[in-house]
CSV table of C-alpha atoms in Angstrom, one decimal:
chain,number,residue,atom,x,y,z
A,1,MET,CA,79.1,8.2,8.3
A,2,LYS,CA,78.4,8.8,4.6
A,3,TYR,CA,75.3,10.7,3.6
A,4,ILE,CA,73.5,10.6,0.3
A,5,LEU,CA,70.7,13.1,-0.1
A,6,VAL,CA,68.0,12.5,-2.8
A,7,THR,CA,66.1,15.5,-3.9
A,8,GLY,CA,63.5,16.0,-6.7
A,9,GLY,CA,62.5,18.6,-9.2
A,10,VAL,CA,59.9,19.6,-11.8
A,11,ILE,CA,57.0,17.5,-10.4
A,12,SER,CA,56.2,15.5,-7.2
A,13,GLY,CA,56.0,11.8,-7.4
A,14,ILE,CA,58.9,11.7,-9.7
A,15,GLY,CA,60.4,8.6,-8.1
A,16,LYS,CA,62.7,9.8,-5.4
A,17,GLY,CA,61.7,7.0,-3.1
A,18,ILE,CA,62.5,4.3,-5.8
A,19,ILE,CA,65.9,5.9,-6.5
A,20,ALA,CA,66.7,6.2,-2.8
A,21,SER,CA,65.8,2.6,-2.1
A,22,SER,CA,67.6,1.4,-5.3
A,23,VAL,CA,70.8,3.2,-4.3
A,24,GLY,CA,70.5,1.6,-0.8
A,25,THR,CA,69.9,-1.8,-2.4
A,26,ILE,CA,73.0,-1.7,-4.6
A,27,LEU,CA,75.2,-0.4,-1.8
A,28,LYS,CA,73.9,-3.0,0.6
A,29,SER,CA,74.7,-5.7,-2.0
A,30,CYS,CA,78.3,-4.4,-1.9
A,31,GLY,CA,78.4,-5.5,1.8
A,32,LEU,CA,77.8,-2.1,3.3
A,33,HIS,CA,75.5,-1.4,6.3
A,34,VAL,CA,72.9,1.0,5.0
A,35,THR,CA,70.1,2.9,6.6
A,36,ALA,CA,67.5,5.3,5.1
A,37,ILE,CA,65.5,8.3,6.2
A,38,LYS,CA,62.3,9.6,4.6
A,39,ILE,CA,61.6,13.2,5.3
A,40,ASP,CA,58.3,14.8,4.5
A,41,PRO,CA,58.9,18.6,4.6
A,42,TYR,CA,56.3,19.5,7.1
A,43,ILE,CA,56.8,20.8,10.7
A,44,ASN,CA,54.2,19.7,13.3
A,45,ILE,CA,55.0,20.8,16.8
A,46,ASP,CA,52.4,20.9,19.6
A,47,ALA,CA,53.9,23.6,21.8
A,48,GLY,CA,51.2,23.1,24.4
A,49,THR,CA,52.8,19.7,25.3
A,50,PHE,CA,56.2,21.3,26.1
A,51,SER,CA,57.4,21.8,29.6
A,52,PRO,CA,58.5,25.4,30.5
A,53,TYR,CA,62.1,24.2,30.2
A,54,GLU,CA,61.7,23.1,26.6
A,55,HIS,CA,60.8,26.5,25.2
A,56,VAL,CA,64.3,27.5,24.4
A,57,VAL,CA,64.1,25.7,21.1
A,58,PRO,CA,67.2,25.6,18.8
A,59,HIS,CA,67.2,27.0,15.3
A,60,ILE,CA,65.0,24.8,13.1
A,61,THR,CA,67.9,24.0,10.7
A,62,ASP,CA,70.1,22.9,13.6
A,63,ALA,CA,67.3,20.7,14.9
A,64,ILE,CA,66.9,19.0,11.5
A,65,GLN,CA,70.6,18.3,11.3
A,66,GLU,CA,70.8,16.9,14.8
A,67,TRP,CA,67.8,14.7,14.1
A,68,VAL,CA,69.3,13.3,10.9
A,69,MET,CA,72.6,12.5,12.5
A,70,LYS,CA,70.9,10.8,15.4
A,71,GLN,CA,68.6,8.7,13.2
A,72,ALA,CA,71.5,7.7,10.9
A,73,THR,CA,73.3,5.8,13.6
A,74,ILE,CA,70.4,3.6,14.5
A,75,SER,CA,71.0,0.0,13.2
A,76,VAL,CA,68.3,-1.4,10.9
A,77,ASP,CA,70.0,-4.8,10.4
A,78,GLU,CA,69.5,-7.9,12.4
A,79,ASP,CA,73.2,-8.0,13.4
A,80,GLY,CA,72.8,-4.6,15.2
A,81,VAL,CA,75.8,-3.1,13.4
A,82,GLU,CA,75.7,0.7,13.1
A,83,PRO,CA,75.1,1.9,9.4
A,84,GLN,CA,77.9,3.1,7.3
A,85,VAL,CA,75.7,4.9,4.7
A,86,CYS,CA,72.5,6.9,5.2
A,87,VAL,CA,70.3,7.5,2.2
A,88,ILE,CA,68.0,10.5,2.8
A,89,GLU,CA,64.9,11.0,0.7
A,90,LEU,CA,63.7,14.6,1.0
A,91,GLY,CA,60.0,14.7,0.0
A,92,GLY,CA,58.4,17.4,-2.1
A,93,THR,CA,59.9,19.4,-5.0
A,94,VAL,CA,62.8,21.8,-4.9
A,95,GLY,CA,61.3,25.3,-4.7
A,96,ASP,CA,58.3,24.4,-2.6
A,97,ILE,CA,57.9,26.8,0.4
A,98,GLU,CA,57.6,23.9,2.9
A,99,SER,CA,60.9,22.4,1.7
A,100,MET,CA,63.0,25.6,2.3
A,101,PRO,CA,64.0,24.9,5.9
A,102,PHE,CA,65.1,21.4,5.0
A,103,ILE,CA,67.1,22.5,1.9
A,104,GLU,CA,68.8,25.1,4.0
A,105,ALA,CA,69.5,22.6,6.7
A,106,PHE,CA,71.3,20.3,4.2
A,107,ARG,CA,73.1,23.2,2.6
A,108,GLN,CA,74.7,23.8,6.0
A,109,PHE,CA,75.0,20.0,6.7
A,110,GLN,CA,77.2,19.4,3.7
A,111,PHE,CA,79.9,21.6,5.3
A,112,LYS,CA,79.4,20.2,8.7
A,113,VAL,CA,80.1,16.6,7.6
A,114,LYS,CA,82.6,17.5,4.9
A,115,ARG,CA,82.4,17.1,1.1
A,116,GLU,CA,83.9,13.5,1.2
A,117,ASN,CA,81.0,12.4,3.4
A,118,PHE,CA,78.0,14.0,1.6
A,119,CYS,CA,76.7,13.8,-2.0
A,120,ASN,CA,73.4,14.8,-3.6
A,121,ILE,CA,71.4,12.8,-6.1
A,122,HIS,CA,68.8,15.0,-7.9
A,123,VAL,CA,65.9,13.2,-9.6
A,124,SER,CA,64.2,15.1,-12.4
A,125,LEU,CA,61.8,14.7,-15.3
A,126,ILE,CA,62.6,14.6,-19.0
A,127,PRO,CA,59.2,15.1,-20.7
A,128,GLN,CA,58.7,13.8,-24.2
A,129,PRO,CA,55.7,15.5,-25.9
A,130,ASN,CA,53.8,13.3,-28.3
A,131,THR,CA,53.6,16.1,-30.9
A,132,THR,CA,57.4,16.1,-31.5
A,133,GLY,CA,58.7,13.0,-29.7
A,134,GLU,CA,61.7,15.1,-28.6
A,135,GLN,CA,63.1,14.7,-25.1
A,136,LYS,CA,63.0,18.1,-23.4
A,137,THR,CA,65.8,19.1,-21.0
A,138,LYS,CA,64.7,22.6,-20.0
A,139,PRO,CA,62.7,21.5,-16.9
A,140,THR,CA,65.8,19.6,-15.6
A,141,GLN,CA,68.1,22.6,-16.3
A,142,ASN,CA,65.7,24.9,-14.4
A,143,SER,CA,65.4,22.5,-11.5
A,144,VAL,CA,69.2,22.0,-11.1
A,145,ARG,CA,69.7,25.8,-11.4
A,146,GLU,CA,67.2,26.4,-8.6
A,147,LEU,CA,68.8,23.7,-6.4
A,148,ARG,CA,72.2,25.3,-7.0
A,149,GLY,CA,70.8,28.7,-6.2
A,150,LEU,CA,69.7,27.3,-2.8
A,151,GLY,CA,73.3,26.1,-2.1
A,152,LEU,CA,73.2,22.4,-3.2
A,153,SER,CA,75.0,21.0,-6.2
A,154,ALA,CA,73.8,17.8,-7.8
A,155,ASP,CA,76.5,15.1,-8.0
A,156,LEU,CA,74.3,12.7,-9.9
A,157,ILE,CA,71.3,13.8,-12.0
A,158,VAL,CA,68.8,10.9,-12.4
A,159,CYS,CA,66.6,11.6,-15.4
A,160,ARG,CA,63.1,10.0,-15.4
A,161,CYS,CA,62.0,9.5,-18.9
A,162,THR,CA,59.7,7.4,-21.0
A,163,THR,CA,62.4,6.0,-23.3
A,164,PRO,CA,66.2,5.7,-22.8
A,165,LEU,CA,68.0,9.1,-23.0
A,166,GLU,CA,69.5,9.9,-26.4
A,167,THR,CA,73.3,10.6,-26.3
A,168,SER,CA,72.8,14.2,-27.5
A,169,VAL,CA,70.3,14.9,-24.7
A,170,LYS,CA,72.6,13.4,-22.1
A,171,GLU,CA,75.5,15.6,-23.4
A,172,LYS,CA,73.2,18.7,-23.3
A,173,ILE,CA,72.2,18.0,-19.7
A,174,SER,CA,75.9,17.5,-18.8
A,175,MET,CA,76.8,20.8,-20.4
A,176,PHE,CA,74.1,23.0,-18.9
A,177,CYS,CA,74.0,21.4,-15.5
A,178,HIS,CA,77.8,21.4,-14.9
A,179,VAL,CA,78.3,17.6,-14.5
A,180,GLU,CA,80.2,15.0,-16.5
A,181,PRO,CA,78.1,12.9,-18.9
A,182,THR,CA,78.8,9.8,-16.7
A,183,GLN,CA,77.0,11.7,-13.9
A,184,VAL,CA,73.7,11.9,-15.9
A,185,ILE,CA,71.8,8.7,-15.2
A,186,CYS,CA,68.9,7.5,-17.2
A,187,VAL,CA,66.0,5.7,-15.5
A,188,HIS,CA,63.4,5.1,-18.2
A,189,ASP,CA,60.1,3.3,-17.8
A,190,VAL,CA,60.7,-0.4,-17.2
A,191,SER,CA,58.6,-3.5,-16.8
A,192,SER,CA,59.1,-3.6,-13.0
A,193,ILE,CA,60.6,-1.2,-10.4
A,194,TYR,CA,62.9,-4.1,-9.4
A,195,ARG,CA,64.8,-3.3,-12.6
A,196,VAL,CA,65.7,0.2,-11.4
A,197,PRO,CA,68.7,-1.0,-9.2
A,198,LEU,CA,70.0,-2.9,-12.3
A,199,LEU,CA,69.8,0.3,-14.4
A,200,LEU,CA,71.7,2.2,-11.8
A,201,GLU,CA,74.3,-0.6,-11.5
A,202,ASP,CA,74.8,-0.8,-15.3
A,203,GLN,CA,75.4,3.0,-15.5
A,204,GLY,CA,78.2,2.9,-12.9
A,205,VAL,CA,76.4,4.4,-9.9
A,206,VAL,CA,78.3,2.2,-7.5
A,207,ARG,CA,81.6,3.0,-9.0
A,208,TYR,CA,80.9,6.7,-8.9
A,209,LEU,CA,79.7,6.6,-5.2
A,210,CYS,CA,82.7,4.5,-4.3
A,211,GLU,CA,85.1,7.1,-5.6
A,212,ARG,CA,83.1,10.2,-4.5
A,213,LEU,CA,82.5,9.0,-0.9
A,214,ASN,CA,85.6,6.8,-0.6
A,215,LEU,CA,83.5,3.8,0.2
A,216,PRO,CA,85.1,0.5,1.3
A,217,ILE,CA,83.8,-1.5,-1.6
A,218,GLU,CA,85.4,-4.3,-3.6
A,219,MET,CA,84.2,-4.3,-7.2
A,220,ARG,CA,83.4,-8.0,-7.5
A,221,PRO,CA,80.3,-10.1,-8.2
A,222,ARG,CA,77.9,-9.9,-5.2
A,223,LYS,CA,75.6,-12.6,-4.0
A,224,MET,CA,72.7,-10.4,-3.1
A,225,PHE,CA,72.8,-8.6,-6.4
A,226,THR,CA,72.7,-11.9,-8.3
A,227,LYS,CA,69.6,-12.8,-6.3
A,228,TRP,CA,68.1,-9.4,-7.1
A,229,LYS,CA,68.7,-9.8,-10.8
A,230,GLU,CA,67.2,-13.3,-10.8
A,231,MET,CA,64.1,-11.9,-9.0
A,232,ALA,CA,63.7,-9.1,-11.5
A,233,ASP,CA,64.0,-11.5,-14.4
A,234,ARG,CA,61.4,-13.8,-12.8
A,235,SER,CA,59.0,-10.9,-12.3
A,236,ASP,CA,58.8,-10.5,-16.1
A,237,ARG,CA,57.9,-14.1,-16.7
A,238,LEU,CA,55.0,-14.6,-14.3
A,239,LEU,CA,52.1,-16.4,-16.0
A,240,GLU,CA,49.8,-17.5,-13.1
A,241,HIS,CA,47.6,-14.9,-11.4
A,242,VAL,CA,46.3,-14.6,-7.8
A,243,SER,CA,43.7,-12.0,-6.8
A,244,ILE,CA,43.3,-10.4,-3.4
A,245,ALA,CA,40.2,-8.4,-2.4
A,246,LEU,CA,41.4,-5.4,-0.3
A,247,VAL,CA,38.6,-4.2,1.9
A,248,GLY,CA,39.1,-0.8,3.5
A,249,LYS,CA,37.9,2.8,4.1
A,250,TYR,CA,40.4,4.6,1.9
A,251,THR,CA,40.3,2.5,-1.3
A,252,LYS,CA,39.6,5.5,-3.5
A,253,LEU,CA,43.2,6.5,-3.0
A,254,ALA,CA,45.4,3.5,-3.6
A,255,ASP,CA,48.4,5.3,-2.1
A,256,SER,CA,46.8,4.9,1.3
A,257,TYR,CA,47.7,1.3,1.2
A,258,THR,CA,51.1,1.5,-0.6
A,259,SER,CA,53.0,-0.5,2.1
A,260,VAL,CA,50.3,-3.2,2.1
A,261,ILE,CA,50.3,-3.5,-1.7
A,262,LYS,CA,54.1,-3.8,-1.8
A,263,ALA,CA,54.0,-6.5,0.9
A,264,LEU,CA,51.4,-8.4,-1.2
A,265,GLU,CA,53.6,-8.0,-4.3
A,266,HIS,CA,56.6,-9.3,-2.5
A,267,SER,CA,54.7,-12.4,-1.4
A,268,ALA,CA,53.1,-13.0,-4.8
A,269,LEU,CA,56.5,-12.8,-6.5
A,270,ALA,CA,57.9,-15.3,-4.1
A,271,ILE,CA,55.4,-17.9,-5.2
A,272,ASN,CA,55.7,-16.9,-8.9
A,273,HIS,CA,52.3,-15.4,-9.3
A,274,LYS,CA,51.2,-12.1,-10.7
A,275,LEU,CA,49.2,-10.1,-8.2
A,276,GLU,CA,45.7,-8.6,-8.9
A,277,VAL,CA,44.3,-6.4,-6.2
A,278,LYS,CA,40.5,-5.8,-6.1
A,279,TYR,CA,39.8,-2.6,-4.2
A,280,ILE,CA,36.5,-2.7,-2.3
A,281,ASP,CA,35.1,0.2,-0.2
A,282,SER,CA,34.0,-1.4,3.1
A,283,ALA,CA,30.9,0.8,3.2
A,284,ASP,CA,29.7,-0.8,-0.1
A,285,LEU,CA,29.4,-4.1,1.7
A,286,GLU,CA,26.9,-2.8,4.3
A,287,THR,CA,23.2,-3.4,4.1
A,288,THR,CA,22.5,0.3,4.0
A,289,THR,CA,24.2,0.4,0.6
A,290,LEU,CA,21.9,-2.4,-0.6
A,291,GLN,CA,19.0,-0.1,0.1
A,292,ASP,CA,20.6,3.1,-1.3
A,293,ASP,CA,22.6,1.7,-4.2
A,294,PRO,CA,21.9,-2.0,-4.8
A,295,VAL,CA,24.1,-2.1,-8.0
A,296,LYS,CA,27.1,-0.9,-6.0
A,297,TYR,CA,26.4,-3.3,-3.2
A,298,HIS,CA,26.2,-6.4,-5.5
A,299,GLU,CA,29.3,-5.3,-7.5
A,300,ALA,CA,31.3,-5.1,-4.2
A,301,TRP,CA,30.1,-8.5,-3.1
A,302,GLN,CA,30.8,-10.0,-6.5
A,303,LYS,CA,34.4,-8.7,-6.3
A,304,LEU,CA,34.8,-10.1,-2.8
A,305,CYS,CA,33.5,-13.5,-3.6
A,306,SER,CA,35.5,-13.8,-6.9
A,307,ALA,CA,38.9,-13.1,-5.2
A,308,HIS,CA,41.2,-15.9,-4.1
A,309,GLY,CA,41.9,-14.2,-0.8
A,310,VAL,CA,40.5,-11.3,1.3
A,311,LEU,CA,42.6,-8.8,3.2
A,312,VAL,CA,41.3,-6.2,5.6
A,313,PRO,CA,44.4,-4.0,5.9
A,314,GLY,CA,43.7,-3.2,9.6
A,315,GLY,CA,43.6,-6.9,10.2
A,316,PHE,CA,47.3,-6.9,9.3
A,317,GLY,CA,47.9,-3.5,10.9
A,318,ALA,CA,47.6,-0.9,8.2
A,319,ARG,CA,44.7,0.9,9.9
A,320,GLY,CA,44.1,0.5,13.7
A,321,THR,CA,40.3,1.0,13.4
A,322,GLU,CA,39.7,-1.5,10.7
A,323,GLY,CA,42.0,-4.0,12.3
A,324,LYS,CA,39.5,-4.8,15.0
A,325,MET,CA,36.6,-5.3,12.6
A,326,GLU,CA,37.4,-9.0,12.3
A,327,ALA,CA,36.8,-9.5,16.0
A,328,ILE,CA,33.7,-7.4,16.2
A,329,SER,CA,32.1,-9.0,13.1
A,330,TRP,CA,32.9,-12.5,14.2
A,331,ALA,CA,31.5,-11.8,17.7
A,332,ARG,CA,28.2,-10.5,16.3
A,333,LYS,CA,27.8,-13.7,14.3
A,334,GLN,CA,28.1,-16.0,17.3
A,335,ASN,CA,25.0,-15.7,19.5
A,336,LYS,CA,22.4,-13.2,20.7
A,337,PRO,CA,24.3,-11.8,23.7
A,338,PHE,CA,26.9,-10.4,21.4
A,339,LEU,CA,24.6,-8.8,18.8
A,340,ASP,CA,25.7,-5.3,20.0
A,341,ALA,CA,29.4,-6.2,20.0
A,342,ASN,CA,31.2,-3.0,19.2
A,343,SER,CA,34.3,-0.8,19.9
A,344,THR,CA,34.4,1.9,22.5
A,345,GLU,CA,35.7,4.1,19.7
A,346,PHE,CA,32.3,3.9,18.0
A,347,ASN,CA,30.0,3.3,21.0
A,348,PRO,CA,31.4,4.0,24.5
A,349,GLU,CA,28.2,2.7,26.0
A,350,SER,CA,28.4,-0.8,24.3
A,351,LYS,CA,27.4,-3.6,26.7
A,352,HIS,CA,29.9,-5.9,24.9
A,353,PRO,CA,33.0,-3.9,24.1
A,354,VAL,CA,35.1,-6.3,22.0
A,355,VAL,CA,37.5,-3.5,21.2
A,356,ILE,CA,38.5,-1.1,24.0
A,357,ASP,CA,40.9,1.9,24.7
A,358,MET,CA,44.3,0.9,26.0
A,359,PRO,CA,44.9,2.0,29.6
A,360,GLU,CA,47.5,4.6,28.5
A,361,HIS,CA,45.3,6.1,25.9
A,362,ASN,CA,43.3,9.3,26.9
A,363,PRO,CA,40.0,9.3,24.9
A,364,GLY,CA,39.7,12.5,22.9
A,365,GLN,CA,43.4,13.1,22.8
A,366,MET,CA,44.8,11.7,19.5
A,367,GLY,CA,48.4,12.9,19.5
A,368,GLY,CA,51.2,11.0,21.1
A,369,THR,CA,49.0,8.4,22.8
A,370,MET,CA,49.6,5.4,20.5
A,371,ARG,CA,51.3,2.1,21.3
A,372,LEU,CA,54.1,2.8,18.9
A,373,GLY,CA,57.2,1.1,17.6
A,374,LYS,CA,58.8,-2.3,17.8
A,375,ARG,CA,57.2,-4.6,20.3
A,376,ARG,CA,57.7,-8.3,21.0
A,377,THR,CA,54.9,-10.9,20.5
A,378,ILE,CA,55.2,-14.3,22.2
A,379,PHE,CA,53.6,-17.3,20.5
A,380,SER,CA,51.5,-19.3,23.0
A,381,SER,CA,50.7,-22.2,20.7
A,382,SER,CA,53.2,-24.6,19.1
A,383,THR,CA,50.7,-25.5,16.3
A,384,SER,CA,50.1,-21.9,15.2
A,385,VAL,CA,50.2,-21.5,11.4
A,386,LEU,CA,51.7,-18.1,11.7
A,387,ARG,CA,54.4,-19.4,14.1
A,388,LYS,CA,55.4,-21.9,11.5
A,389,LEU,CA,55.5,-19.3,8.7
A,390,TYR,CA,57.9,-17.2,10.9
A,391,GLY,CA,60.2,-20.2,11.1
A,392,ASP,CA,58.8,-21.9,14.2
A,393,VAL,CA,60.2,-19.2,16.5
A,394,GLU,CA,59.1,-18.5,20.0
A,395,TYR,CA,58.6,-14.8,19.5
A,396,VAL,CA,58.7,-12.1,16.8
A,397,ASP,CA,59.5,-8.4,17.0
A,398,GLU,CA,57.2,-6.3,14.8
A,399,ARG,CA,56.2,-2.6,14.5
A,400,HIS,CA,53.0,-1.4,16.2
A,401,ARG,CA,50.8,1.7,15.7
A,402,HIS,CA,47.5,1.6,17.5
A,403,ARG,CA,45.5,3.0,20.4
A,404,PHE,CA,42.8,0.3,20.8
A,405,GLU,CA,43.0,-3.4,21.6
A,406,VAL,CA,40.8,-6.5,21.8
A,407,ASN,CA,39.2,-6.7,25.2
A,408,PRO,CA,41.2,-9.4,27.1
A,409,GLU,CA,38.2,-10.1,29.4
A,410,LEU,CA,36.3,-11.7,26.4
A,411,LYS,CA,39.3,-13.9,25.5
A,412,HIS,CA,37.7,-17.1,26.8
A,413,HIS,CA,34.4,-16.5,24.9
A,414,PHE,CA,36.3,-16.2,21.6
A,415,GLU,CA,38.4,-19.3,22.2
A,416,GLN,CA,35.4,-21.4,23.2
A,417,LYS,CA,34.1,-20.8,19.7
A,418,GLY,CA,37.4,-21.6,18.0
A,419,LEU,CA,39.0,-18.2,17.5
A,420,GLN,CA,42.3,-18.7,19.2
A,421,PHE,CA,44.7,-16.0,20.5
A,422,VAL,CA,48.0,-17.7,19.6
A,423,GLY,CA,50.2,-14.6,20.2
A,424,GLN,CA,50.3,-12.2,23.1
A,425,ASP,CA,52.6,-9.4,24.4
A,426,VAL,CA,55.4,-10.1,26.8
A,427,GLU,CA,53.1,-9.5,29.8
A,428,GLY,CA,50.4,-11.7,28.4
A,429,GLU,CA,47.9,-8.8,28.7
A,430,ARG,CA,47.5,-7.8,25.0
A,431,MET,CA,46.1,-10.0,22.3
A,432,GLU,CA,48.5,-9.8,19.3
A,433,VAL,CA,47.7,-12.7,17.0
A,434,ILE,CA,44.4,-14.5,16.3
A,435,GLU,CA,43.8,-17.7,14.2
A,436,LEU,CA,40.5,-19.4,13.4
A,437,GLU,CA,40.5,-23.2,13.9
A,438,ASP,CA,39.6,-25.4,10.9
A,439,HIS,CA,40.1,-22.6,8.4
A,440,CYS,CA,42.5,-22.7,5.5
A,441,TYR,CA,44.0,-19.3,6.6
A,442,PHE,CA,42.1,-16.9,8.9
A,443,VAL,CA,44.8,-14.8,10.6
A,444,GLY,CA,44.7,-11.4,12.3
A,445,VAL,CA,47.6,-9.5,13.8
A,446,GLN,CA,47.7,-6.3,16.0
A,447,TYR,CA,51.0,-5.1,14.4
A,448,HIS,CA,52.1,-3.9,11.0
A,449,PRO,CA,54.0,-6.7,9.3
A,450,GLU,CA,54.0,-4.9,5.9
A,451,PHE,CA,56.6,-2.5,7.3
A,452,THR,CA,59.3,-5.2,7.5
A,453,SER,CA,58.4,-6.9,4.2
A,454,ARG,CA,61.2,-6.9,1.6
A,455,PRO,CA,61.3,-8.1,-2.1
A,456,ILE,CA,63.7,-10.9,-1.3
A,457,LYS,CA,62.3,-11.6,2.2
A,458,PRO,CA,58.4,-11.2,2.2
A,459,SER,CA,56.5,-10.7,5.4
A,460,PRO,CA,55.3,-14.1,6.8
A,461,PRO,CA,51.6,-13.1,7.4
A,462,TYR,CA,51.3,-11.8,3.9
A,463,PHE,CA,53.3,-14.7,2.5
A,464,GLY,CA,50.8,-17.1,4.2
A,465,LEU,CA,47.9,-15.3,2.7
A,466,LEU,CA,49.3,-15.5,-0.8
A,467,LEU,CA,50.2,-19.2,-0.3
A,468,ALA,CA,46.7,-20.0,0.9
A,469,SER,CA,45.1,-18.0,-1.9
A,470,ALA,CA,47.1,-19.9,-4.5
A,471,GLY,CA,46.3,-23.2,-2.8
A,472,LYS,CA,49.9,-23.9,-1.9
A,473,LEU,CA,49.9,-23.3,1.9
A,474,GLN,CA,49.4,-26.9,3.1
A,475,SER,CA,52.0,-28.3,0.8
A,476,TYR,CA,54.4,-25.5,1.9
A,477,LEU,CA,53.9,-26.4,5.6
A,478,ALA,CA,54.1,-30.1,4.9
A,479,LYS,CA,57.5,-29.7,3.2
A,480,GLY,CA,59.0,-27.9,6.2
A,481,CYS,CA,58.2,-24.4,4.9
A,482,ARG,CA,60.0,-24.9,1.6
A,483,LEU,CA,58.7,-23.9,-1.8
A,484,SER,CA,58.9,-26.5,-4.6
A,485,PRO,CA,61.5,-25.6,-7.2
A,486,ARG,CA,60.1,-24.3,-10.5
């Protein structure tokens, strides 16, 4: 197993995740099996849930190393082959107090797995003040020095900068950070993050990693990389726009929906459209807002009505609570007996609980009680739009993260009104996928399809939403789920 550790310095949010995923992309394009680990440097242990036998806890650094080695061997490819390379993104900034146990763990780890199986990519910032326009190297020098003081030496220094690095600046970083000039990589601001793997490739990152880690790579044209380059070029030429209204509770912080936004971008790019996301706070659509702040209320509804498509992230799994709003809202609109339709999370005494606690969930206890991880969903309808988008398969395996579910006892009431449950769990007890009859695209899923979305292979539920929003869904389905060539 080869390990590539990506650390960051100077500031947070420098782009470690993009560098880590870009390195993984170019290595995967070389035919390697690659996995990735994202570590947020925080330790959360509920000692009260341990059995008495579990209180002989190993040293924290040993525990971190053992966990990394275990996770690295888990296959993430459809063929089930064990990964050859593990790219580890260590969150935070070198020098942060919460990062210290993890930095020390990897200092020890590099000797445990041997030098030829471990390398460190350090991502740093090259500021360029407007007053002088000069690219400053001091923050990077200090960050690399601090990292070295903690026992890790950077093999590659990835410099984030506004404009391409000047040769003299590159040589200065090389001299004061004890690396060859070829080990100083420039990642300047580009039109799309999909161009970052191309930047790394052009600067010889694959060649360096191949030699440094003795990777079994043949330096030849690679089919996947050719597709990636074509996609990156296409992303710069998009002319048509498609707008999606994203309705949620946490829209003031766009990072809350990062995975959802990326999944939307993947699908928009696949149909050659530029994505515009209209963020709408769900509270602004309520009648109480009309009374308190009518301007905000009407602005929210104007955004919603002017969008080509509407996405409630929980409806696609991003937030377990919001995800059930579709069912509750729809039930309340049907007839009088369901006017008090609600969730037991909000009103345990509701006479018509459309959303209920799962049997294994203990109300009031939030930790460790979720239905979590990859689960199988069986399609019960051969005419399901979502089934066709998945490739007319009988079942799909998607990731779950929830503790509430649609009440199965009310299933027949929904289906009588045209809201069909076209996908259920293996036992047929949990409602996983809903579709509304005679609607261009009204789909809700219990799982998180955004987690498996990829730039070259977008998530089917999101892809369907973008197709429908652009008016292309019906022609796509009529052509056997094939896009017309541009």
